[in-house]
mmCIF file of C-alpha atoms in Angstrom:
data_model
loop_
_atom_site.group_PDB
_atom_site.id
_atom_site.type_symbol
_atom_site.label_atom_id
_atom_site.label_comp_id
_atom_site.label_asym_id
_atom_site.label_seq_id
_atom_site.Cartn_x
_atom_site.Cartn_y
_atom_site.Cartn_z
ATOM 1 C CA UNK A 80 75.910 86.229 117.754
ATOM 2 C CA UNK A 81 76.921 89.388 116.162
ATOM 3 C CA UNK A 82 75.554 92.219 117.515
ATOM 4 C CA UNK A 83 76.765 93.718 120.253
ATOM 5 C CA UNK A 84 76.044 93.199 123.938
ATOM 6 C CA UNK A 85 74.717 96.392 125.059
ATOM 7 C CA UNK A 86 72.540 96.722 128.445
ATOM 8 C CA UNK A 87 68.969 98.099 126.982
ATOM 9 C CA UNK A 88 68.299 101.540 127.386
ATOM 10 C CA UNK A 89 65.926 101.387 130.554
ATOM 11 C CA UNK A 90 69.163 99.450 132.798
ATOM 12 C CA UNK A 91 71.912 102.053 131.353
ATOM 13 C CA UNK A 92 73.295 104.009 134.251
ATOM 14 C CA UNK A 93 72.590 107.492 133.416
ATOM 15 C CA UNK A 94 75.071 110.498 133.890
ATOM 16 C CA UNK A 95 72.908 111.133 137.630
ATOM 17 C CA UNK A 96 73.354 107.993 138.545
ATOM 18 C CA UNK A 97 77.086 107.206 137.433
ATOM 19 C CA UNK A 98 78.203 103.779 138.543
ATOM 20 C CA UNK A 99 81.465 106.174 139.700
ATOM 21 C CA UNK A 100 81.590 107.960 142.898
ATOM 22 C CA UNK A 101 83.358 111.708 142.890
ATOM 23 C CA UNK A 102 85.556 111.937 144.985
ATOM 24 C CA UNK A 103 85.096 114.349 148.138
ATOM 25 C CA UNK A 104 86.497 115.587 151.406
ATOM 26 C CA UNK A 105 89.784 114.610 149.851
ATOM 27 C CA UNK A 106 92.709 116.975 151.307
ATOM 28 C CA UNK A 107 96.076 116.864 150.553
ATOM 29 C CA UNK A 108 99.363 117.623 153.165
ATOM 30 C CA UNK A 109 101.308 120.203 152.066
ATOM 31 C CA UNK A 110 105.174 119.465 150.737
ATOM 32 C CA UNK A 111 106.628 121.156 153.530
ATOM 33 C CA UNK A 112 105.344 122.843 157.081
ATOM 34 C CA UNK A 113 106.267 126.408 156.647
ATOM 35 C CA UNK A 114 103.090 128.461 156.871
ATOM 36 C CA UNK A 115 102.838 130.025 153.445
ATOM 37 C CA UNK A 116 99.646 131.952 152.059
ATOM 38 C CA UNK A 117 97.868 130.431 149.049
ATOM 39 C CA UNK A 118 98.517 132.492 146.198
ATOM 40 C CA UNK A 119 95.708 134.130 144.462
ATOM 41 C CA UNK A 120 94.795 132.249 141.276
ATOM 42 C CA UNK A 121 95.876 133.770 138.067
ATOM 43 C CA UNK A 122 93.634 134.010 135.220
ATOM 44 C CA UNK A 123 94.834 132.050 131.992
ATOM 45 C CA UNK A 124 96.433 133.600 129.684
ATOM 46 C CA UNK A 125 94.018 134.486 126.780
ATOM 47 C CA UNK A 126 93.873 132.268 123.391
ATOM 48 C CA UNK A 127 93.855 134.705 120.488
ATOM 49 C CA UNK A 128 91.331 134.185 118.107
ATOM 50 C CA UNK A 129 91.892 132.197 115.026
ATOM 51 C CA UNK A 130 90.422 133.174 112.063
ATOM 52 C CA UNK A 131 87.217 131.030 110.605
ATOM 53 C CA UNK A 132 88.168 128.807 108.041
ATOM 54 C CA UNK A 133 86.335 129.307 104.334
ATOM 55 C CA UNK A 134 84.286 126.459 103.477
ATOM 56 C CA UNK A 135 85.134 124.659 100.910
ATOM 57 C CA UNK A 136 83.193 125.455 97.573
ATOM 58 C CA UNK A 137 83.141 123.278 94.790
ATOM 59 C CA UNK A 138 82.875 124.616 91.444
ATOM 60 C CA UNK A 139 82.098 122.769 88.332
ATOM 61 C CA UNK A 140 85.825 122.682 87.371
ATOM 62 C CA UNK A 141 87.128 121.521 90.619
ATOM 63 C CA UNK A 142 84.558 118.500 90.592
ATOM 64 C CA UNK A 143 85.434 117.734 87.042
ATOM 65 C CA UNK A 144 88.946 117.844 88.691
ATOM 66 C CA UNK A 145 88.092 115.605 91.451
ATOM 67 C CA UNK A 146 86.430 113.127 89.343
ATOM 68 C CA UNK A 147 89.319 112.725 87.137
ATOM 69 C CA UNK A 148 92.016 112.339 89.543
ATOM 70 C CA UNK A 149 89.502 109.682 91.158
ATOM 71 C CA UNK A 150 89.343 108.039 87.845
ATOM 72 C CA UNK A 151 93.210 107.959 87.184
ATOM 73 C CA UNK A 152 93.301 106.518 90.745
ATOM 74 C CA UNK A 153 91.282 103.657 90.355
ATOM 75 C CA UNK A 154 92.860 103.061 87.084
ATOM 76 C CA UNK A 155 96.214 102.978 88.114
ATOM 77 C CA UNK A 156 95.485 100.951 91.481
ATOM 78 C CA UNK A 157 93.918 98.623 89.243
ATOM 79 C CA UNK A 158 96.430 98.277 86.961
ATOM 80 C CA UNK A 159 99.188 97.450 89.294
ATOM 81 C CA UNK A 160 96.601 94.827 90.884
ATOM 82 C CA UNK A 161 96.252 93.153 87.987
ATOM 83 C CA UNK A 162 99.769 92.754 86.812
ATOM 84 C CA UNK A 163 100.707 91.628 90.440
ATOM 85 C CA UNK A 164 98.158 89.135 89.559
ATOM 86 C CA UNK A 165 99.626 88.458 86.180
ATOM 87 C CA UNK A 166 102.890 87.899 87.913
ATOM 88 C CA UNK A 167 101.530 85.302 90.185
ATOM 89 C CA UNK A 168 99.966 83.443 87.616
ATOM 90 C CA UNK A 169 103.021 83.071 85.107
ATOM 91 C CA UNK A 170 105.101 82.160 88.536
ATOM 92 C CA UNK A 171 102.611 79.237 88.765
ATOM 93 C CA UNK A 172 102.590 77.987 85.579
ATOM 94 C CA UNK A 173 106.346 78.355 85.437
ATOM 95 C CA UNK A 174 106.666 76.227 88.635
ATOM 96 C CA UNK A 175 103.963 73.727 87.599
ATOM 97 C CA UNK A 176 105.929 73.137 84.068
ATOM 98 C CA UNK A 177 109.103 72.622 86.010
ATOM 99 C CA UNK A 178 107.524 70.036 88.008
ATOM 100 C CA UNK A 179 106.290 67.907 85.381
ATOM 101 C CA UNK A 180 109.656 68.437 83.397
ATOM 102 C CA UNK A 181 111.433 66.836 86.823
ATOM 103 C CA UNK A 182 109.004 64.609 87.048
ATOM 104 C CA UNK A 183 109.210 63.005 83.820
ATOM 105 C CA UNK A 184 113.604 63.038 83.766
ATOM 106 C CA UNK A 185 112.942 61.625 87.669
ATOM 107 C CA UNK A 186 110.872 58.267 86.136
ATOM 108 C CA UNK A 187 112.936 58.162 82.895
ATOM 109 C CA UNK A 188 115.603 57.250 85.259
ATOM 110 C CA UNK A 189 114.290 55.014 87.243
ATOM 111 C CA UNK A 190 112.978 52.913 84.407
ATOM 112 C CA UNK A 191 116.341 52.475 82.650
#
């Protein structure tokens, strides 16, 4: 039920036999009817080469680095996670006491 519906391998159109026509013998009219001579195509203009990026080397200190700030991460998410939780808690047992205080001043009432 869940895994995906994918044609098997041997029904797959391939890239020679695209399910997608090219398009040929397509010609456009020109914008206007003056006879004007294509003009030569120009050559792009060339993309100056960027320099190769270092790769990134970890040293002993920078992965003692890495670790802690991972460490102080998961910390700190998990501290504010648990005092959100904290927070929902006491809001529930604050709303549950003031419904058994109402309830009880609601039949005390009712009975006199």
């Amino acid at each position: 039920m869940f895994t995906p519906k994918i044609p098997p391998p041997d029904t797959a159109p391939t890239p020679a036999t695209s399910l997608v026509q090219p398009l040929t013998g397509i010609t456009h009219t020109p914008a206007c009817t003056c006879h004007h001579t294509p003009a030569a195509p120009t050559a792009p203009a060339p993309v100056p080469a960027t320099p190769a990026r270092p790769a990134v080397q970890l040293t002993p200190g920078s992965l003692l680095v890495a670790a802690a700030g991972g460490t102080a991460m998961v910390l700190i998410i998990g501290t504010v996670l648990v005092s959100m939780l904290l927070a929902t808690a006491i809001t529930a047992a604050s709303v549950a006491i003031c419904a058994v205080v109402l309830r009880s001043l609601l039949n005390n009432q009712k009975g006199n």
